[in-house]
Coordinates of C-alpha atoms in Angstrom, one line a residue:
X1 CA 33.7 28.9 -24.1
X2 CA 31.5 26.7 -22.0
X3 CA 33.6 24.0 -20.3
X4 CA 30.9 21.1 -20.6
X5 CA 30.4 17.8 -18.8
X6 CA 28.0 15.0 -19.8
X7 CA 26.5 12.5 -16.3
X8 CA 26.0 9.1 -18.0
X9 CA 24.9 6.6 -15.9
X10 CA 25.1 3.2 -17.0
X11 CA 23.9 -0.4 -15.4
X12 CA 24.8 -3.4 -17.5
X13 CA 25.2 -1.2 -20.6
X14 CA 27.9 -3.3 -22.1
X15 CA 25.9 -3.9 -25.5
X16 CA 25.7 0.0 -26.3
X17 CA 29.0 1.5 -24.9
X18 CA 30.8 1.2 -27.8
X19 CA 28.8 2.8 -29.8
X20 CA 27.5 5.7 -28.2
X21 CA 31.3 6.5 -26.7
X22 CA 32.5 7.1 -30.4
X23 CA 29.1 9.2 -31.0
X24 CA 29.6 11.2 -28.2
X25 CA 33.3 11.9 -29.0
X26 CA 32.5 12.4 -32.8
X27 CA 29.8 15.1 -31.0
X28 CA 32.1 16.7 -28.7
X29 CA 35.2 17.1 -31.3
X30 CA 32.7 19.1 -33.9
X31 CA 31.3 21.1 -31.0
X32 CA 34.8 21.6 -30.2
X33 CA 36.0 22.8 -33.4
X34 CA 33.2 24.9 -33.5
X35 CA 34.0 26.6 -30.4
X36 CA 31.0 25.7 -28.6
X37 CA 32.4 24.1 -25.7
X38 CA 35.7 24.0 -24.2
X39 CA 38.8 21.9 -24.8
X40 CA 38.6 20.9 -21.6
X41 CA 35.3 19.2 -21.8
X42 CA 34.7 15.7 -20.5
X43 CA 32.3 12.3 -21.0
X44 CA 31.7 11.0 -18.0
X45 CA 30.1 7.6 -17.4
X46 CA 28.6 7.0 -13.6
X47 CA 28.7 3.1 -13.2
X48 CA 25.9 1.5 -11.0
X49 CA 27.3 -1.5 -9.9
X50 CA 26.8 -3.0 -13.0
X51 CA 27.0 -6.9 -13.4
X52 CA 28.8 -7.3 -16.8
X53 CA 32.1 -5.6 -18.4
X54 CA 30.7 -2.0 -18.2
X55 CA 33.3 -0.8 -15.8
X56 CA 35.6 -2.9 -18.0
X57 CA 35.0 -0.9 -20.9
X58 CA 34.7 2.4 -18.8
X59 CA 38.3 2.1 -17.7
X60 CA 39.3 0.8 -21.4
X61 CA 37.7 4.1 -23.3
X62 CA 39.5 6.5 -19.9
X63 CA 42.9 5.0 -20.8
X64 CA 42.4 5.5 -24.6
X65 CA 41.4 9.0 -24.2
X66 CA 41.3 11.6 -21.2
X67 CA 38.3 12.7 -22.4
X68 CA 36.3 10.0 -21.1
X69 CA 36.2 9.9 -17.5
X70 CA 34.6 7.5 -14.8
X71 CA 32.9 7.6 -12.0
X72 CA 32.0 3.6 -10.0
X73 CA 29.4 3.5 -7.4
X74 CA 30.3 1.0 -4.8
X75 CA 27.5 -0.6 -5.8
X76 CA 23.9 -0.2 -6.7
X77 CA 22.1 2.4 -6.3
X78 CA 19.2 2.9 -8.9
X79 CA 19.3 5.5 -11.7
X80 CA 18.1 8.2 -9.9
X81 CA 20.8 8.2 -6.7
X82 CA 23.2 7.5 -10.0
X83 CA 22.5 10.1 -11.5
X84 CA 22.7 12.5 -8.7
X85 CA 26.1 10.6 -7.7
X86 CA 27.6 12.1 -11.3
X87 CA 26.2 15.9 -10.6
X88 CA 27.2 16.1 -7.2
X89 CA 30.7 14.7 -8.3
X90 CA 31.2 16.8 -11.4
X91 CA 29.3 20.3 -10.1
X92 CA 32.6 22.0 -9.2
X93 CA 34.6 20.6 -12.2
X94 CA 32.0 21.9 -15.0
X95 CA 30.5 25.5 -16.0
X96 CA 27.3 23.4 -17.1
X97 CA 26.8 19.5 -17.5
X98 CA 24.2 17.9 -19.4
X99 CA 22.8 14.3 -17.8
X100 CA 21.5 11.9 -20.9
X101 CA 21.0 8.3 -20.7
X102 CA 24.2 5.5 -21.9
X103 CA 21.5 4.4 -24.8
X104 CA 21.4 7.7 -26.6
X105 CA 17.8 7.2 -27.5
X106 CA 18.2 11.1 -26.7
X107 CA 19.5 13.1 -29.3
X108 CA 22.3 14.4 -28.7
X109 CA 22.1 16.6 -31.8
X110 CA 20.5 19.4 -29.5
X111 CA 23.4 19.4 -27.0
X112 CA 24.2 22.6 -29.0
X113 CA 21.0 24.5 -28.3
X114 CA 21.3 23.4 -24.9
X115 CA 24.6 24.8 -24.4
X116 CA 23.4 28.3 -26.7
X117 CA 20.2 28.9 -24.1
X118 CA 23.0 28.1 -21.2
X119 CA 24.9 31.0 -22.7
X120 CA 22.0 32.9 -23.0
X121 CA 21.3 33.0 -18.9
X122 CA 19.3 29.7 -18.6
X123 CA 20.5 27.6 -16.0
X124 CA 18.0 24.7 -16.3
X125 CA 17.7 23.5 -19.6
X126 CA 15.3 20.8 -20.5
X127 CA 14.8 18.4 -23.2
X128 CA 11.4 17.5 -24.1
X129 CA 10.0 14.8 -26.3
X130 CA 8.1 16.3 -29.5
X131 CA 6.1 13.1 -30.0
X132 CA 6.3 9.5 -29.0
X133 CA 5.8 8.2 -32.7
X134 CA 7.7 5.3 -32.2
X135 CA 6.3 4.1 -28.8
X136 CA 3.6 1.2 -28.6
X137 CA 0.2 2.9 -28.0
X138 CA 0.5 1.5 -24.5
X139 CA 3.5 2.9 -23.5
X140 CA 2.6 6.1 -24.8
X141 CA -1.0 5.7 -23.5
X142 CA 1.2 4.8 -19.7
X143 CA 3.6 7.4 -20.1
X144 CA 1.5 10.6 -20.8
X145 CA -0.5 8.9 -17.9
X146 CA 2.1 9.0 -16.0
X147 CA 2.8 12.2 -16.3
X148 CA -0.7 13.9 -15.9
X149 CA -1.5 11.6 -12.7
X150 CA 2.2 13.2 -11.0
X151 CA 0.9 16.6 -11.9
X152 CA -2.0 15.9 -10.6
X153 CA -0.9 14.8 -7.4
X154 CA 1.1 17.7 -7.0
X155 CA 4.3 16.6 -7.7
X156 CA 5.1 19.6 -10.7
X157 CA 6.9 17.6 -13.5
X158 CA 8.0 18.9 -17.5
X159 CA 5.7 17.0 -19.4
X160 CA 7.4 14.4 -21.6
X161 CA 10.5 15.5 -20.2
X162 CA 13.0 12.5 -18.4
X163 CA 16.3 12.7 -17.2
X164 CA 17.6 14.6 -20.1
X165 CA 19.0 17.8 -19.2
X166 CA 21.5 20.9 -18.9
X167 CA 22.2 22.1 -15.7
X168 CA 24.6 25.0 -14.9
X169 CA 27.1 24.9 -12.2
X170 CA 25.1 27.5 -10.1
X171 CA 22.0 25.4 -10.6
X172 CA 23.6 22.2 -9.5
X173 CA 25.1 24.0 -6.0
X174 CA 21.7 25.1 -5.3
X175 CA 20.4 21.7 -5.7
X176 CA 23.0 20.4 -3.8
X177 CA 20.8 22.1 -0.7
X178 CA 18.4 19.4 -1.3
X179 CA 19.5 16.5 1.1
X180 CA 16.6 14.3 1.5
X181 CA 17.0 10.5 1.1
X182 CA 14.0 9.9 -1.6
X183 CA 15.0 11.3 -4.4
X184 CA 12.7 11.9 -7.5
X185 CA 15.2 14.5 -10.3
X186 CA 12.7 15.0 -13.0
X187 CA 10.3 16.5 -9.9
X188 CA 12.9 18.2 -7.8
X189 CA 14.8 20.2 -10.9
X190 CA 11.6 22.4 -11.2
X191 CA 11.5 23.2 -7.7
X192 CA 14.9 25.5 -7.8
X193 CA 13.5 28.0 -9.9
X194 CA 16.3 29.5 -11.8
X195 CA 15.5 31.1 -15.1
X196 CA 15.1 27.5 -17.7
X197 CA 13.9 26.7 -21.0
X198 CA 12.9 23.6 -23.2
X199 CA 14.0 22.1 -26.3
X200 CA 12.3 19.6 -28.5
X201 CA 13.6 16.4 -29.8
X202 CA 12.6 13.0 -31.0
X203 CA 14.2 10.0 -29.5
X204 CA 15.2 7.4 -31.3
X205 CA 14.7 3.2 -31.0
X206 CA 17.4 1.6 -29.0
X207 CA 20.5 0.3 -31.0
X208 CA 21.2 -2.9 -28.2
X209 CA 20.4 -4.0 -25.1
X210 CA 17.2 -3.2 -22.9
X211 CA 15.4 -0.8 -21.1
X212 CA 16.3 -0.2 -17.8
X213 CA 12.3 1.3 -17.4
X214 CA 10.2 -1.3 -17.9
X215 CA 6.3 -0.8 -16.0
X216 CA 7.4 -2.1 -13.1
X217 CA 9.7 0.2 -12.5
X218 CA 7.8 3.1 -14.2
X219 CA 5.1 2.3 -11.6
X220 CA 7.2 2.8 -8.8
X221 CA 9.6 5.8 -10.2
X222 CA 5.1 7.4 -10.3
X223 CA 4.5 6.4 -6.8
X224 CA 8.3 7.3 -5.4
X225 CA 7.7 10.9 -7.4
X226 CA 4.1 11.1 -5.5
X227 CA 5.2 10.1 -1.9
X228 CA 8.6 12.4 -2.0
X229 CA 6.9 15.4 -3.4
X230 CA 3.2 15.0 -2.3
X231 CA 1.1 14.7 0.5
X232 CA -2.0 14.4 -1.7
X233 CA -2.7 10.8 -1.5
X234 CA -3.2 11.2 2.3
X235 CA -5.3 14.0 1.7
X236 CA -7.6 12.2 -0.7
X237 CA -7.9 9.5 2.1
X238 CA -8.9 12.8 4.1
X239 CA -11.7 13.1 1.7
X240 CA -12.4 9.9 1.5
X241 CA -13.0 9.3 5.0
X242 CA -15.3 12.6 5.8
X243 CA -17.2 11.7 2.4
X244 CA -17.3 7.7 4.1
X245 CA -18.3 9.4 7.5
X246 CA -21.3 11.7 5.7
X247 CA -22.9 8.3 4.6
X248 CA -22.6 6.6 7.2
X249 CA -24.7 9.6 9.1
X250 CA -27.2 9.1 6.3
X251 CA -27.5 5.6 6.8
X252 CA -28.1 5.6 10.8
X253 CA -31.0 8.2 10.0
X254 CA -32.2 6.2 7.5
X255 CA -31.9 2.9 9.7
X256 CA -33.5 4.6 12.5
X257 CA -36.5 5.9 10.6
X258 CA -37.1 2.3 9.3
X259 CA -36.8 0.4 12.8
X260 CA -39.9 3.3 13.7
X261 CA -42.0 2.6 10.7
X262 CA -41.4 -1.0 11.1
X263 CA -39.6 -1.3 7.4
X264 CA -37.9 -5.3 7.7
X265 CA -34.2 -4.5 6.9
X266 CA -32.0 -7.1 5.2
X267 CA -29.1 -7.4 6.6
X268 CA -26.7 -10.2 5.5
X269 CA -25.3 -8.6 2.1
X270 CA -25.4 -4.8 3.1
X271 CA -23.8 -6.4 6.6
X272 CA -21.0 -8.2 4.8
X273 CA -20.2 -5.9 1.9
X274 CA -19.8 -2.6 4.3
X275 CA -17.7 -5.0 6.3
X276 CA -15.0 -5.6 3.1
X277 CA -15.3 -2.4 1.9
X278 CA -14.4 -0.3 5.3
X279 CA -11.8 -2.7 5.8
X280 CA -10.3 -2.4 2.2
X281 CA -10.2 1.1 3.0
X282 CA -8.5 1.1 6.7
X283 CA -5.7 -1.3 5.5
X284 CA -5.3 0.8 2.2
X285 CA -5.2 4.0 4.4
X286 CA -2.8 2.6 6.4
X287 CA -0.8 1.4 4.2
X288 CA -0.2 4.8 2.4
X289 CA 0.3 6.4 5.9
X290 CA 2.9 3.5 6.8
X291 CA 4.6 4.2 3.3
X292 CA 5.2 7.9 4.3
X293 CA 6.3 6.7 7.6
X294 CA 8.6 4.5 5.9
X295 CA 10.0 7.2 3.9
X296 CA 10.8 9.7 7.0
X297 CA 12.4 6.8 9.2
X298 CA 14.7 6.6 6.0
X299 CA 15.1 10.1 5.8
X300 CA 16.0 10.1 9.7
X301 CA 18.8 7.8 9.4
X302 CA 20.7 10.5 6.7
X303 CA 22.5 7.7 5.1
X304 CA 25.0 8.5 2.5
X305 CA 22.8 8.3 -1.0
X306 CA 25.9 6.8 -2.8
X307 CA 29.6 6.0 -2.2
X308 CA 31.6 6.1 -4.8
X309 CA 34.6 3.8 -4.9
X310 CA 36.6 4.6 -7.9
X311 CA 37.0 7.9 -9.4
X312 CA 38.9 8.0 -13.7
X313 CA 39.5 11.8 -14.0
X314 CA 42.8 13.3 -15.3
X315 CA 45.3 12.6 -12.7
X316 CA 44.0 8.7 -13.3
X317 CA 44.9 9.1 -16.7
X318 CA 48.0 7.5 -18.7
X319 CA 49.3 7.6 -22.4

């Protein structure tokens, strides 16, 4: 039997604990009966320095049951390093573990088709969205946008797939090979290349609490995917610069051939608006070239991505 660990990471997630603690365990005991997965399974919630009682309740729901485990960052550190903080802690412990959001808008319903294609040889399983029915019409209009515009800046993403996923043991020590400080999961998974397949859901509304995604933060989750994965946006500016440079040759022929004729040119307006528009484009050039040099002086430094301070496993446990 598969010996399966859920990576929950949680920031402020207080409201919803509760309640998705005793769905996961209501989960777990039927896929345990079933002899789907192993006794010896384990929830494990990866605190990110939350603000509230989450850590609290973490440490309440380890000492009620062994089953729940926790892992607390030292403080934090965004979802993503979270996240990673949970699979790089749990890789050696598990034979596969599924990440999933402390919300459950993911159903966890499918945890058992996960776990089946797992069996079957997959070692990256993903969970994909069906339809977003019960999104606003801009968030799903932003979201599939999202998607298309990583894709198409060539960093190679599951459409309508998140952060919900199985990952086998051998998976997750081949993606511990990946050390670089700007992390972007949903993009990086792909790049492995282990056998994988997909399975459809439809998520659910929220019970409590809110999203830790708002657009904001979807905004710059896009552009921290782009820069980490990509060069393409300095090659547009590439492009943009030899098709900038092209006109420019156009118009000195074309202002030479008038000066001969004697064509009047005005000049104030054409002056002033190729003034603001070259210099638009220098500072926005630079600025995408000093946001990849940003990213490698980070990289340089090889800081530790997270620290984790306090570890609930089994020894931690007590009746």
């Amino acid at each position: 039997m598969t010996k399966l660990y859920l990576a929950i990471p949680c920031y402020n997630e207080e409201d919803v604990l509760w309640d998705s603690a005793e769905k996961l365990l209501n989960k777990y005991y039927d896929m345990m009966s079933a002899e789907t997965i192993s006794p010896d399974s384990k929830i494990v919630f990866i605190d990110d320095g939350s603000k509230d009682r989450t850590w609290d309740i973490i440490k309440d729901l380890h000492n009620q049951n062994a089953i729940f485990q926790g892992i607390k960052l030292s403080r934090n550190r965004g979802h993503q390093n979270a996240l990673l903080a949970g699979l790089m802690t749990l890789r050696d412990k598990a034979d596969a573990v599924i990440s999933i959001d402390a919300d459950l808008q993911d159903d966890i319903n499918v945890f058992d088709e996960m776990v089946r294609h797992y069996e079957n040889g997959c070692d990256v399983v993903y969970g994909v969205r069906s339809k977003r029915a019960t999104d606003t019409f801009f968030k799903r209009f932003t979201a599939e946008a999202f998607y298309k515009i990583l894709n198409r800046m060539g960093a190679k993403v599951i459409f309508n797939h998140a952060d919900f996923r199985l990952m086998s043991r051998r998976a997750l020590e081949a993606f511990s090979l990946y050390r670089e400080t700007n992390i972007f999961l949903r993009g990086m998974v792909p790049l492995i290349g282990y056998k994988s397949e997909i399975v459809k859901y439809e998520r659910s509304e929220r019970l409590a609490g809110e999203s830790k995604y708002p657009l904001k933060k979807m905004l710059s989750l896009a552009w921290e995917g782009i820069t980490s994965l990509s060069i393409q946006p300095i090659r547009i500016i590439t492009w943009l610069g030899l098709f900038i440079f092209l006109i420019s040759l156009v118009m000195i022929i074309y202002s030479v051939i008038s000066f001969f004729v004697g064509v009047a040119v005005s000049g104030w307006a054409s002056t002033l608006c190729s003034i603001w528009a070259l210099g638009g484009l220098q500072l926005l050039a630079i600025g995408i070239i000093g946001e990849y040099i940003g990213k490698i002086y980070l990289e340089t430094k090889r800081r530790p991505r997270f620290i984790v301070d306090e570890y609930l496993d089994d020894e931690s446990y007590s009746e």
